[in-house]
């Protein structure tokens, strides 16, 4: 509703109605995108699963059956991951934010530690760098954990054995940032502007992937009035994905953390 001619005493009510209508429209758009994405992205994996299952049923010797079942398991794993990521993206786009004050350094430490076994298994040095002071932001903790987990998982997927990944927390007077740098191949500079689009896969990407990880992170950053930046890591040479967030204030300083597996 146009508010330019609305009397001042009812202006708050009209603005609230407009905001409610806008939010409902955003929810409907998010639901429509999810249905479109699911119908487009799951059709091929499900058809492939059916084909592989039919092949396994026709196989007459044990090695052929085992090979078909191995392919079936890998395709099923990929379909499950893609479905979970689509659900995460739909949730990031549409859920109501229930925010709290969170120490960004503590959150980064917790998520990074949970990925150390995967890093060790791939012989990757996964480290953490945080400032001396606590870095407080007003966020929905579960969503921000999801964003950081996606960034670390992407880095683990594309960083070769013997490589390095660094999770970093930085802060200045007005903003805080949460970033992941890696020594992988990165994304070609010409493709960086499109890298946060749904289902985008870089031309140098290897292996299976859904192309949803960075889209999820970008959506979560926007929901918190922040933004995701994609740069070239200055030291490692790979991708540097950095989430910028407004600060929620500062509390007493906490010890710095610089940990590696």
Coordinates of N, CA and C in Angstrom, one line a residue:
X1 N 0.8 -1.2 0.0 CA 0.0 0.0 0.0 C 0.9 1.2 0.0
X2 N 0.5 2.2 -0.8 CA 1.3 3.5 -0.9 C 1.1 4.2 0.4
X3 N 2.2 4.6 1.1 CA 2.1 5.3 2.4 C 2.3 6.8 2.3
X4 N 2.4 7.3 1.0 CA 2.7 8.7 0.9 C 1.6 9.6 1.4
X5 N 0.3 9.1 1.3 CA -0.9 9.9 1.7 C -1.6 9.3 2.9
X6 N -0.9 8.4 3.6 CA -1.5 7.8 4.8 C -1.3 8.8 6.0
X7 N -2.4 9.0 6.8 CA -2.3 9.8 8.0 C -1.2 9.3 9.0
X8 N -0.6 10.2 9.7 CA 0.6 9.8 10.5 C 0.1 8.8 11.6
X9 N -1.1 9.0 12.1 CA -1.5 8.1 13.2 C -1.7 6.6 12.8
X10 N -2.0 6.4 11.6 CA -2.2 5.0 11.1 C -1.0 4.5 10.3
X11 N 0.0 5.4 10.1 CA 1.2 5.0 9.3 C 1.9 3.7 9.8
X12 N 2.1 3.6 11.2 CA 2.8 2.3 11.6 C 2.0 1.1 11.3
X13 N 0.6 1.2 11.3 CA -0.2 0.0 11.0 C 0.0 -0.4 9.5
X14 N -0.1 0.6 8.7 CA 0.0 0.4 7.2 C 1.4 -0.2 6.9
X15 N 2.5 0.4 7.5 CA 3.8 -0.1 7.3 C 4.0 -1.6 7.7
X16 N 3.3 -1.9 8.9 CA 3.4 -3.3 9.4 C 2.7 -4.2 8.4
X17 N 1.5 -3.8 7.9 CA 0.8 -4.6 6.9 C 1.6 -4.8 5.7
X18 N 2.3 -3.8 5.2 CA 3.2 -3.9 4.0 C 4.3 -4.9 4.3
X19 N 4.9 -4.8 5.5 CA 6.0 -5.7 5.8 C 5.5 -7.1 5.8
X20 N 4.3 -7.3 6.4 CA 3.7 -8.7 6.5 C 3.5 -9.2 5.1
X21 N 2.9 -8.4 4.2 CA 2.6 -8.8 2.8 C 4.0 -9.2 2.1
X22 N 5.0 -8.3 2.3 CA 6.3 -8.6 1.7 C 6.9 -9.9 2.1
X23 N 6.8 -10.1 3.5 CA 7.3 -11.3 4.0 C 6.6 -12.6 3.5
X24 N 5.3 -12.5 3.4 CA 4.5 -13.6 2.8 C 4.9 -13.8 1.3
X25 N 5.1 -12.8 0.6 CA 5.6 -12.9 -0.8 C 6.9 -13.6 -0.9
X26 N 7.9 -13.2 0.0 CA 9.2 -13.8 0.0 C 9.1 -15.3 0.3
X27 N 8.2 -15.7 1.3 CA 8.0 -17.1 1.6 C 7.5 -17.9 0.5
X28 N 6.5 -17.3 -0.2 CA 5.9 -18.0 -1.4 C 7.0 -18.2 -2.5
X29 N 7.8 -17.1 -2.7 CA 8.9 -17.2 -3.7 C 9.9 -18.3 -3.3
X30 N 10.2 -18.4 -2.0 CA 11.2 -19.4 -1.6 C 10.6 -20.8 -1.8
X31 N 9.3 -21.0 -1.5 CA 8.7 -22.3 -1.7 C 8.7 -22.7 -3.1
X32 N 8.4 -21.7 -4.0 CA 8.3 -21.9 -5.4 C 9.7 -22.3 -6.0
X33 N 10.8 -21.6 -5.5 CA 12.1 -22.0 -5.9 C 12.5 -23.4 -5.4
X34 N 12.1 -23.7 -4.2 CA 12.4 -25.1 -3.7 C 11.8 -26.2 -4.6
X35 N 10.5 -26.0 -4.9 CA 9.8 -27.0 -5.7 C 10.5 -27.1 -7.1
X36 N 10.8 -25.9 -7.7 CA 11.5 -25.9 -9.0 C 12.8 -26.6 -8.9
X37 N 13.6 -26.3 -7.9 CA 14.9 -26.9 -7.7 C 14.8 -28.4 -7.5
X38 N 13.9 -28.8 -6.6 CA 13.8 -30.2 -6.3 C 13.4 -31.0 -7.6
X39 N 12.4 -30.5 -8.3 CA 11.9 -31.2 -9.5 C 13.0 -31.3 -10.6
X40 N 13.9 -30.3 -10.7 CA 14.9 -30.2 -11.7 C 16.1 -31.1 -11.3
X41 N 16.5 -31.0 -10.0 CA 17.8 -31.6 -9.6 C 17.7 -33.0 -9.1
X42 N 16.5 -33.5 -8.7 CA 16.4 -34.8 -8.2 C 15.9 -35.8 -9.3
X43 N 15.4 -35.3 -10.4 CA 14.9 -36.2 -11.4 C 16.0 -37.1 -12.0
X44 N 17.2 -36.5 -12.3 CA 18.3 -37.3 -12.9 C 18.8 -38.3 -11.9
X45 N 19.2 -37.9 -10.6 CA 19.7 -38.9 -9.7 C 18.7 -40.1 -9.4
X46 N 17.4 -39.8 -9.3 CA 16.5 -40.9 -9.1 C 16.4 -41.8 -10.3
X47 N 16.4 -41.2 -11.5 CA 16.4 -42.1 -12.7 C 17.7 -42.9 -12.7
X48 N 18.8 -42.4 -12.4 CA 20.0 -43.1 -12.4 C 20.0 -44.3 -11.4
X49 N 19.4 -44.0 -10.2 CA 19.3 -45.0 -9.2 C 18.5 -46.2 -9.7
X50 N 17.4 -45.9 -10.3 CA 16.5 -46.9 -10.9 C 17.2 -47.7 -11.9
X51 N 18.0 -47.1 -12.8 CA 18.8 -47.8 -13.8 C 19.8 -48.7 -13.2
X52 N 20.5 -48.2 -12.2 CA 21.6 -49.0 -11.5 C 21.0 -50.2 -10.8
X53 N 19.8 -50.0 -10.2 CA 19.2 -51.1 -9.5 C 18.7 -52.2 -10.5
X54 N 18.2 -51.8 -11.6 CA 17.8 -52.7 -12.6 C 19.0 -53.5 -13.1
X55 N 20.1 -52.9 -13.3 CA 21.3 -53.5 -13.7 C 21.8 -54.6 -12.7
X56 N 21.7 -54.2 -11.4 CA 22.1 -55.1 -10.3 C 21.2 -56.3 -10.3
X57 N 19.9 -56.1 -10.6 CA 19.0 -57.3 -10.6 C 19.3 -58.2 -11.7
X58 N 19.8 -57.7 -12.9 CA 20.0 -58.5 -14.0 C 21.4 -59.2 -14.0
X59 N 22.3 -58.7 -13.1 CA 23.7 -59.2 -13.1 C 23.6 -60.7 -12.6
X60 N 24.4 -61.5 -13.2 CA 24.4 -63.0 -12.9 C 25.6 -63.4 -12.1
X61 N 26.6 -62.6 -12.0 CA 27.8 -63.0 -11.2 C 28.1 -62.0 -10.1
X62 N 28.7 -62.5 -9.1 CA 28.9 -61.7 -7.8 C 29.7 -60.4 -8.1
X63 N 30.8 -60.4 -8.8 CA 31.5 -59.1 -9.1 C 30.7 -58.1 -9.7
X64 N 29.8 -58.4 -10.7 CA 29.0 -57.5 -11.3 C 28.0 -56.9 -10.4
X65 N 27.4 -57.8 -9.5 CA 26.4 -57.3 -8.5 C 27.1 -56.3 -7.6
X66 N 28.3 -56.7 -7.1 CA 29.0 -55.8 -6.2 C 29.4 -54.5 -6.8
X67 N 29.8 -54.5 -8.1 CA 30.1 -53.2 -8.7 C 28.8 -52.4 -8.9
X68 N 27.7 -53.0 -9.2 CA 26.5 -52.2 -9.4 C 26.0 -51.7 -8.0
X69 N 26.2 -52.4 -7.0 CA 25.8 -51.9 -5.7 C 26.7 -50.8 -5.2
X70 N 28.0 -50.9 -5.5 CA 28.9 -49.8 -5.1 C 28.5 -48.5 -5.9
X71 N 28.2 -48.6 -7.2 CA 27.7 -47.4 -7.9 C 26.4 -46.9 -7.4
X72 N 25.5 -47.8 -7.0 CA 24.2 -47.5 -6.4 C 24.4 -46.7 -5.1
X73 N 25.3 -47.2 -4.3 CA 25.6 -46.5 -3.0 C 26.1 -45.1 -3.2
X74 N 27.1 -45.0 -4.1 CA 27.7 -43.6 -4.4 C 26.6 -42.7 -4.9
X75 N 25.8 -43.1 -5.8 CA 24.7 -42.3 -6.4 C 23.7 -41.9 -5.3
X76 N 23.4 -42.8 -4.4 CA 22.5 -42.6 -3.3 C 23.1 -41.6 -2.3
X77 N 24.4 -41.7 -2.0 CA 25.0 -40.7 -1.2 C 25.0 -39.3 -1.8
X78 N 25.2 -39.2 -3.1 CA 25.1 -37.9 -3.7 C 23.7 -37.4 -3.7
X79 N 22.7 -38.2 -3.9 CA 21.3 -37.7 -3.9 C 20.9 -37.3 -2.5
X80 N 21.4 -38.0 -1.4 CA 21.1 -37.6 -0.1 C 21.7 -36.2 0.3
X81 N 23.0 -36.1 -0.1 CA 23.6 -34.8 0.1 C 22.9 -33.6 -0.6
X82 N 22.6 -33.9 -1.8 CA 21.9 -32.8 -2.6 C 20.6 -32.5 -2.0
X83 N 19.8 -33.5 -1.6 CA 18.5 -33.2 -0.9 C 18.7 -32.4 0.4
X84 N 19.7 -32.8 1.2 CA 19.9 -32.1 2.4 C 20.3 -30.7 2.2
X85 N 21.1 -30.4 1.1 CA 21.5 -29.1 0.9 C 20.4 -28.2 0.3
X86 N 19.5 -28.8 -0.4 CA 18.3 -28.1 -0.9 C 17.4 -27.7 0.3
X87 N 17.3 -28.6 1.2 CA 16.5 -28.3 2.4 C 17.1 -27.2 3.2
X88 N 18.5 -27.3 3.3 CA 19.2 -26.2 4.1 C 19.0 -24.9 3.4
X89 N 19.1 -24.9 2.1 CA 18.9 -23.6 1.4 C 17.5 -23.1 1.5
X90 N 16.5 -23.9 1.5 CA 15.1 -23.5 1.7 C 14.9 -23.0 3.1
X91 N 15.5 -23.6 4.1 CA 15.4 -23.1 5.4 C 16.1 -21.8 5.6
X92 N 17.3 -21.6 5.0 CA 18.0 -20.3 5.1 C 17.2 -19.2 4.5
X93 N 16.5 -19.5 3.4 CA 15.7 -18.5 2.7 C 14.4 -18.1 3.4
X94 N 13.8 -19.0 4.2 CA 12.5 -18.8 4.6 C 12.3 -18.8 6.1
X95 N 13.2 -19.4 6.9 CA 12.9 -19.5 8.4 C 12.9 -18.2 9.1
X96 N 12.1 -18.1 10.2 CA 12.1 -16.9 11.0 C 13.4 -16.9 11.8
X97 N 14.1 -15.8 11.9 CA 15.3 -15.7 12.7 C 15.1 -15.5 14.2
X98 N 15.6 -16.4 14.9 CA 15.6 -16.4 16.4 C 17.0 -16.1 16.9
X99 N 17.4 -14.9 16.9 CA 18.8 -14.6 17.1 C 19.2 -14.5 18.6
X100 N 20.5 -14.6 18.8 CA 21.1 -14.4 20.1 C 22.5 -13.9 19.9
X101 N 23.1 -13.4 21.0 CA 24.5 -12.9 21.0 C 25.4 -14.1 21.0
X102 N 26.2 -14.2 20.0 CA 27.1 -15.4 19.8 C 28.6 -14.9 19.7
X103 N 29.5 -15.5 20.4 CA 30.9 -15.2 20.3 C 31.4 -15.9 19.0
X104 N 31.7 -15.1 18.0 CA 32.1 -15.7 16.7 C 33.4 -16.6 16.8
X105 N 34.3 -16.2 17.7 CA 35.5 -17.0 17.9 C 35.2 -18.4 18.5
X106 N 34.3 -18.4 19.4 CA 33.9 -19.7 20.1 C 33.2 -20.6 19.1
X107 N 32.3 -20.0 18.3 CA 31.5 -20.7 17.3 C 32.5 -21.3 16.2
X108 N 33.4 -20.5 15.8 CA 34.4 -21.0 14.8 C 35.3 -22.1 15.3
X109 N 35.7 -22.0 16.6 CA 36.5 -23.1 17.2 C 35.7 -24.4 17.2
X110 N 34.4 -24.3 17.6 CA 33.6 -25.5 17.8 C 33.4 -26.2 16.4
X111 N 33.1 -25.4 15.4 CA 32.8 -26.0 14.1 C 34.1 -26.5 13.5
X112 N 35.2 -25.8 13.6 CA 36.5 -26.2 13.1 C 37.0 -27.5 13.7
X113 N 36.9 -27.6 15.0 CA 37.3 -28.9 15.7 C 36.5 -30.1 15.2
X114 N 35.2 -29.9 14.9 CA 34.4 -31.0 14.5 C 34.9 -31.5 13.1
X115 N 35.6 -30.7 12.4 CA 36.1 -31.1 11.0 C 37.6 -31.6 11.1
X116 N 38.2 -31.6 12.2 CA 39.6 -32.1 12.3 C 39.8 -33.5 11.9
X117 N 38.9 -34.5 12.3 CA 39.1 -35.9 11.8 C 39.1 -36.0 10.3
X118 N 38.2 -35.2 9.6 CA 38.2 -35.3 8.1 C 39.5 -34.7 7.6
X119 N 40.0 -33.6 8.2 CA 41.2 -33.0 7.7 C 42.4 -33.9 7.9
X120 N 42.5 -34.6 9.0 CA 43.6 -35.5 9.2 C 43.5 -36.7 8.2
X121 N 42.3 -37.2 8.0 CA 42.1 -38.3 7.0 C 42.6 -37.9 5.6
X122 N 42.6 -36.6 5.3 CA 43.0 -36.2 4.0 C 44.4 -35.6 4.0
X123 N 45.1 -35.6 5.2 CA 46.4 -35.0 5.4 C 46.4 -33.5 5.0
X124 N 45.4 -32.8 5.6 CA 45.2 -31.4 5.4 C 45.4 -30.7 6.7
X125 N 46.2 -29.6 6.7 CA 46.4 -28.8 7.9 C 45.2 -27.8 8.0
X126 N 44.3 -28.1 8.9 CA 43.1 -27.2 9.2 C 43.3 -26.4 10.4
X127 N 43.6 -25.1 10.3 CA 43.9 -24.2 11.4 C 42.9 -23.2 11.7
X128 N 43.0 -22.5 12.8 CA 42.0 -21.5 13.2 C 42.8 -20.3 13.7
X129 N 42.4 -19.1 13.3 CA 43.0 -17.9 13.7 C 41.8 -17.0 14.2
X130 N 42.0 -16.5 15.5 CA 40.9 -15.6 16.0 C 41.6 -14.4 16.7
X131 N 40.9 -13.3 16.9 CA 41.5 -12.1 17.5 C 41.6 -12.4 19.1
X132 N 42.3 -11.5 19.8 CA 42.4 -11.7 21.2 C 41.1 -11.4 21.9
X133 N 40.4 -10.4 21.5 CA 39.1 -10.1 22.1 C 38.0 -11.0 21.6
X134 N 36.9 -11.1 22.4 CA 35.7 -11.8 22.0 C 35.1 -11.0 20.9
X135 N 34.4 -11.7 20.0 CA 33.8 -11.0 18.8 C 32.3 -11.4 18.8
X136 N 31.5 -10.5 19.3 CA 30.1 -10.8 19.5 C 29.2 -10.4 18.3
X137 N 28.4 -11.3 17.8 CA 27.4 -10.9 16.7 C 26.1 -11.4 17.1
X138 N 25.0 -10.8 16.6 CA 23.6 -11.1 16.8 C 23.2 -12.0 15.7
X139 N 23.1 -13.3 15.9 CA 22.8 -14.3 14.8 C 21.9 -15.4 15.3
X140 N 21.4 -16.2 14.4 CA 20.8 -17.5 14.7 C 22.0 -18.5 14.6
X141 N 22.4 -19.0 15.8 CA 23.6 -19.8 15.9 C 23.6 -21.0 14.9
X142 N 22.5 -21.7 14.8 CA 22.4 -22.9 14.0 C 22.7 -22.6 12.5
X143 N 22.1 -21.5 12.0 CA 22.3 -21.1 10.7 C 23.7 -20.7 10.4
X144 N 24.4 -20.0 11.3 CA 25.7 -19.6 11.1 C 26.7 -20.8 11.2
X145 N 26.4 -21.7 12.0 CA 27.1 -23.0 12.1 C 27.0 -23.7 10.7
X146 N 25.8 -23.7 10.2 CA 25.6 -24.3 8.9 C 26.4 -23.7 7.8
X147 N 26.5 -22.3 7.8 CA 27.2 -21.6 6.8 C 28.7 -21.9 6.9
X148 N 29.3 -21.9 8.1 CA 30.7 -22.2 8.3 C 31.0 -23.6 7.9
X149 N 30.1 -24.5 8.3 CA 30.4 -26.0 8.0 C 30.4 -26.2 6.5
X150 N 29.5 -25.4 5.7 CA 29.5 -25.5 4.3 C 30.9 -25.0 3.7
X151 N 31.4 -23.9 4.2 CA 32.6 -23.4 3.7 C 33.8 -24.3 4.0
X152 N 33.8 -24.9 5.2 CA 34.9 -25.8 5.5 C 34.8 -27.1 4.7
X153 N 33.6 -27.6 4.5 CA 33.4 -28.8 3.8 C 33.8 -28.6 2.3
X154 N 33.4 -27.5 1.7 CA 33.9 -27.1 0.4 C 35.4 -27.1 0.2
X155 N 36.0 -26.5 1.2 CA 37.5 -26.4 1.2 C 38.1 -27.8 1.3
X156 N 37.6 -28.6 2.2 CA 38.1 -30.0 2.4 C 37.9 -30.8 1.1
X157 N 36.8 -30.6 0.4 CA 36.5 -31.3 -0.8 C 37.5 -31.0 -2.0
X158 N 37.9 -29.7 -2.1 CA 38.7 -29.3 -3.2 C 40.2 -29.1 -2.9
X159 N 40.6 -29.1 -1.6 CA 42.0 -28.9 -1.3 C 42.7 -30.3 -1.4
X160 N 43.8 -30.3 -2.1 CA 44.5 -31.6 -2.2 C 45.2 -32.0 -0.9
X161 N 45.6 -33.3 -0.9 CA 46.3 -33.8 0.3 C 47.6 -33.0 0.5
X162 N 47.9 -32.8 1.8 CA 49.1 -32.0 2.1 C 48.8 -30.5 2.0
X163 N 47.6 -30.1 1.7 CA 47.3 -28.7 1.6 C 46.9 -28.0 2.9
X164 N 46.5 -26.8 2.9 CA 46.3 -26.0 4.1 C 44.9 -25.3 4.0
X165 N 44.2 -25.3 5.1 CA 42.9 -24.6 5.2 C 43.0 -23.8 6.5
X166 N 42.6 -22.5 6.4 CA 42.6 -21.7 7.6 C 41.2 -21.0 7.8
X167 N 40.6 -21.3 9.0 CA 39.4 -20.6 9.4 C 39.8 -19.4 10.2
X168 N 39.3 -18.2 9.8 CA 39.7 -17.0 10.5 C 38.5 -16.2 10.9
X169 N 38.7 -15.5 12.1 CA 37.7 -14.5 12.6 C 38.4 -13.2 12.7
X170 N 37.8 -12.2 12.2 CA 38.5 -10.8 12.2 C 37.4 -9.8 12.7
X171 N 37.8 -8.7 13.2 CA 36.9 -7.7 13.7 C 37.5 -6.3 13.6
X172 N 36.6 -5.3 13.3 CA 37.0 -3.9 13.4 C 35.9 -3.2 14.2
X173 N 35.9 -1.9 14.2 CA 35.0 -1.1 15.0 C 33.5 -1.4 14.7
X174 N 33.2 -1.7 13.4 CA 31.8 -1.8 13.0 C 31.3 -3.2 12.6
X175 N 32.3 -4.0 12.2 CA 31.9 -5.3 11.6 C 32.8 -6.4 12.0
X176 N 32.3 -7.6 11.9 CA 33.1 -8.8 12.1 C 33.0 -9.7 10.9
X177 N 34.0 -10.5 10.7 CA 34.0 -11.4 9.6 C 34.4 -12.8 10.0
X178 N 33.9 -13.8 9.2 CA 34.2 -15.2 9.4 C 34.6 -15.7 8.1
X179 N 35.8 -16.2 8.0 CA 36.2 -16.6 6.6 C 37.0 -18.0 6.6
X180 N 37.1 -18.5 5.4 CA 37.8 -19.8 5.2 C 38.7 -19.6 4.0
X181 N 40.0 -19.8 4.2 CA 41.0 -19.7 3.1 C 41.5 -21.1 2.9
X182 N 41.8 -21.5 1.6 CA 42.4 -22.8 1.3 C 43.4 -22.7 0.2
X183 N 44.2 -23.8 0.1 CA 45.2 -23.9 -0.9 C 44.8 -24.7 -2.1
X184 N 43.5 -24.8 -2.3 CA 43.0 -25.6 -3.5 C 43.1 -24.8 -4.8
X185 N 42.4 -25.3 -5.8 CA 42.5 -24.6 -7.1 C 41.8 -23.3 -7.2
X186 N 40.9 -23.0 -6.2 CA 40.1 -21.8 -6.3 C 39.1 -21.8 -7.4
X187 N 38.5 -20.7 -7.6 CA 37.6 -20.5 -8.7 C 38.1 -19.5 -9.7
X188 N 38.1 -19.8 -11.0 CA 38.6 -18.8 -12.0 C 38.0 -17.4 -11.8
X189 N 38.8 -16.4 -11.8 CA 38.4 -15.0 -11.5 C 37.1 -14.6 -12.4
X190 N 37.1 -15.0 -13.6 CA 35.9 -14.7 -14.5 C 34.6 -15.3 -14.0
X191 N 34.7 -16.4 -13.2 CA 33.5 -17.1 -12.8 C 33.1 -16.7 -11.3
X192 N 33.9 -15.9 -10.6 CA 33.6 -15.5 -9.3 C 32.2 -14.9 -9.1
X193 N 31.8 -13.9 -10.0 CA 30.5 -13.3 -9.9 C 29.3 -14.3 -9.9
X194 N 29.5 -15.4 -10.6 CA 28.4 -16.4 -10.7 C 28.5 -17.5 -9.6
X195 N 29.6 -17.5 -8.8 CA 29.8 -18.6 -8.0 C 28.8 -18.8 -6.8
X196 N 28.0 -17.8 -6.5 CA 27.0 -17.9 -5.4 C 25.7 -18.2 -6.0
X197 N 25.5 -18.5 -7.3 CA 24.3 -18.9 -7.8 C 24.0 -20.3 -7.5
X198 N 22.7 -20.7 -7.5 CA 22.3 -22.0 -7.2 C 22.8 -23.0 -8.3
X199 N 23.4 -24.1 -7.9 CA 23.8 -25.2 -8.8 C 25.0 -24.7 -9.7
X200 N 25.7 -23.7 -9.4 CA 26.8 -23.3 -10.1 C 28.0 -24.2 -9.8
X201 N 28.7 -24.7 -10.8 CA 29.9 -25.5 -10.7 C 31.0 -24.9 -11.5
X202 N 32.1 -24.6 -10.8 CA 33.3 -23.9 -11.5 C 33.8 -24.9 -12.6
X203 N 34.4 -24.3 -13.6 CA 34.8 -25.1 -14.8 C 36.0 -25.9 -14.4
X204 N 36.7 -25.6 -13.3 CA 37.8 -26.4 -12.9 C 37.5 -27.4 -11.7
X205 N 36.2 -27.5 -11.4 CA 35.7 -28.3 -10.3 C 35.9 -29.8 -10.7
X206 N 36.3 -30.6 -9.8 CA 36.4 -32.1 -10.0 C 35.6 -32.8 -9.0
X207 N 35.1 -34.0 -9.4 CA 34.3 -34.8 -8.5 C 32.9 -34.4 -8.5
X208 N 32.1 -35.1 -7.7 CA 30.7 -34.8 -7.6 C 30.4 -33.6 -6.7
X209 N 29.4 -32.9 -6.9 CA 29.0 -31.8 -6.1 C 27.6 -31.3 -6.5
X210 N 27.0 -30.6 -5.6 CA 25.6 -30.1 -5.9 C 25.6 -28.7 -6.4
X211 N 26.7 -27.9 -6.1 CA 26.7 -26.5 -6.5 C 25.8 -25.7 -5.6
X212 N 25.5 -26.1 -4.4 CA 24.6 -25.4 -3.5 C 25.3 -24.8 -2.3
X213 N 26.5 -25.2 -2.0 CA 27.2 -24.8 -0.7 C 27.3 -23.3 -0.6
X214 N 27.9 -22.7 -1.6 CA 28.1 -21.2 -1.5 C 26.7 -20.5 -1.6
X215 N 25.7 -21.0 -2.3 CA 24.4 -20.4 -2.3 C 23.8 -20.4 -0.9
X216 N 24.0 -21.5 -0.2 CA 23.5 -21.6 1.2 C 24.1 -20.5 2.0
X217 N 25.4 -20.4 1.9 CA 26.2 -19.4 2.8 C 25.8 -18.0 2.4
X218 N 25.6 -17.7 1.1 CA 25.2 -16.4 0.7 C 23.8 -16.0 1.3
X219 N 22.9 -17.0 1.2 CA 21.6 -16.7 1.7 C 21.6 -16.5 3.3
X220 N 22.4 -17.3 4.0 CA 22.4 -17.1 5.4 C 23.0 -15.7 5.8
X221 N 24.1 -15.3 5.0 CA 24.7 -14.0 5.3 C 23.7 -12.9 5.0
X222 N 22.9 -13.0 4.0 CA 21.9 -12.0 3.7 C 20.8 -11.9 4.8
X223 N 20.4 -13.1 5.3 CA 19.4 -13.1 6.3 C 19.9 -12.4 7.6
X224 N 21.2 -12.2 7.8 CA 21.7 -11.6 9.0 C 22.3 -10.2 8.6
X225 N 21.8 -9.6 7.5 CA 22.2 -8.3 7.1 C 23.7 -8.2 6.8
X226 N 24.3 -9.3 6.4 CA 25.7 -9.4 6.0 C 25.8 -9.8 4.6
X227 N 27.0 -10.1 4.2 CA 27.3 -10.5 2.8 C 28.5 -11.5 2.7
X228 N 28.4 -12.3 1.7 CA 29.5 -13.3 1.4 C 30.4 -12.7 0.3
X229 N 31.7 -12.7 0.5 CA 32.7 -12.2 -0.5 C 33.5 -13.4 -0.9
X230 N 33.8 -13.5 -2.1 CA 34.7 -14.6 -2.7 C 35.9 -13.9 -3.3
X231 N 37.1 -14.3 -2.7 CA 38.3 -13.7 -3.2 C 39.3 -14.8 -3.4
X232 N 40.5 -14.4 -3.9 CA 41.6 -15.3 -4.0 C 42.4 -15.2 -2.7
X233 N 42.7 -16.4 -2.1 CA 43.5 -16.4 -0.8 C 44.9 -15.8 -1.0
X234 N 45.3 -14.8 -0.3 CA 46.5 -14.1 -0.6 C 47.7 -15.0 -0.3
X235 N 47.7 -15.9 0.7 CA 48.8 -16.7 1.0 C 48.7 -18.1 0.4
X236 N 47.5 -18.7 0.6 CA 47.3 -20.1 0.2 C 47.1 -20.2 -1.3
X237 N 46.6 -19.2 -2.0 CA 46.4 -19.1 -3.4 C 45.1 -19.7 -3.9
X238 N 44.3 -20.3 -3.0 CA 43.0 -20.9 -3.4 C 41.9 -19.9 -3.2
X239 N 40.8 -20.5 -2.7 CA 39.6 -19.6 -2.5 C 39.6 -19.0 -1.1
X240 N 39.2 -17.8 -1.0 CA 39.0 -17.1 0.3 C 37.5 -16.7 0.3
X241 N 36.7 -17.4 1.1 CA 35.3 -17.1 1.3 C 35.1 -16.4 2.6
X242 N 34.6 -15.2 2.6 CA 34.5 -14.4 3.9 C 33.1 -13.9 4.1
X243 N 32.5 -14.2 5.2 CA 31.2 -13.7 5.6 C 31.4 -12.4 6.5
X244 N 30.8 -11.3 6.0 CA 30.9 -10.1 6.8 C 29.6 -9.9 7.6
X245 N 29.6 -9.6 8.9 CA 28.5 -9.5 9.7 C 28.5 -8.2 10.6
X246 N 27.4 -7.5 10.9 CA 27.4 -6.4 11.8 C 27.8 -6.9 13.2
X247 N 28.5 -6.1 14.0 CA 28.9 -6.5 15.3 C 27.7 -6.2 16.3
X248 N 27.7 -7.0 17.3 CA 26.7 -6.9 18.4 C 27.2 -6.2 19.6
X249 N 28.4 -5.7 19.6 CA 29.1 -5.1 20.7 C 30.2 -6.0 21.2
X250 N 30.9 -5.5 22.2 CA 32.1 -6.3 22.7 C 32.0 -6.5 24.2
X251 N 32.5 -7.7 24.6 CA 32.5 -8.1 26.0 C 34.0 -8.3 26.4
X252 N 34.3 -8.6 27.6 CA 35.7 -8.7 28.0 C 36.5 -9.6 27.1
X253 N 37.8 -9.4 27.0 CA 38.6 -10.1 26.0 C 38.7 -11.5 26.4
X254 N 39.0 -12.4 25.4 CA 39.2 -13.8 25.6 C 40.5 -14.2 25.0
X255 N 41.1 -15.3 25.4 CA 42.4 -15.7 24.9 C 42.2 -16.0 23.4
X256 N 43.3 -15.7 22.7 CA 43.3 -16.0 21.2 C 43.5 -17.5 21.0
X257 N 43.1 -18.0 19.8 CA 43.2 -19.4 19.5 C 43.8 -19.5 18.1
X258 N 44.8 -20.4 18.1 CA 45.4 -20.7 16.8 C 45.8 -22.2 16.9
X259 N 44.9 -23.0 16.4 CA 45.0 -24.4 16.6 C 45.1 -25.2 15.3
X260 N 45.8 -26.2 15.3 CA 45.9 -27.1 14.1 C 45.7 -28.5 14.6
X261 N 45.3 -29.4 13.7 CA 45.1 -30.8 14.2 C 46.4 -31.3 14.7

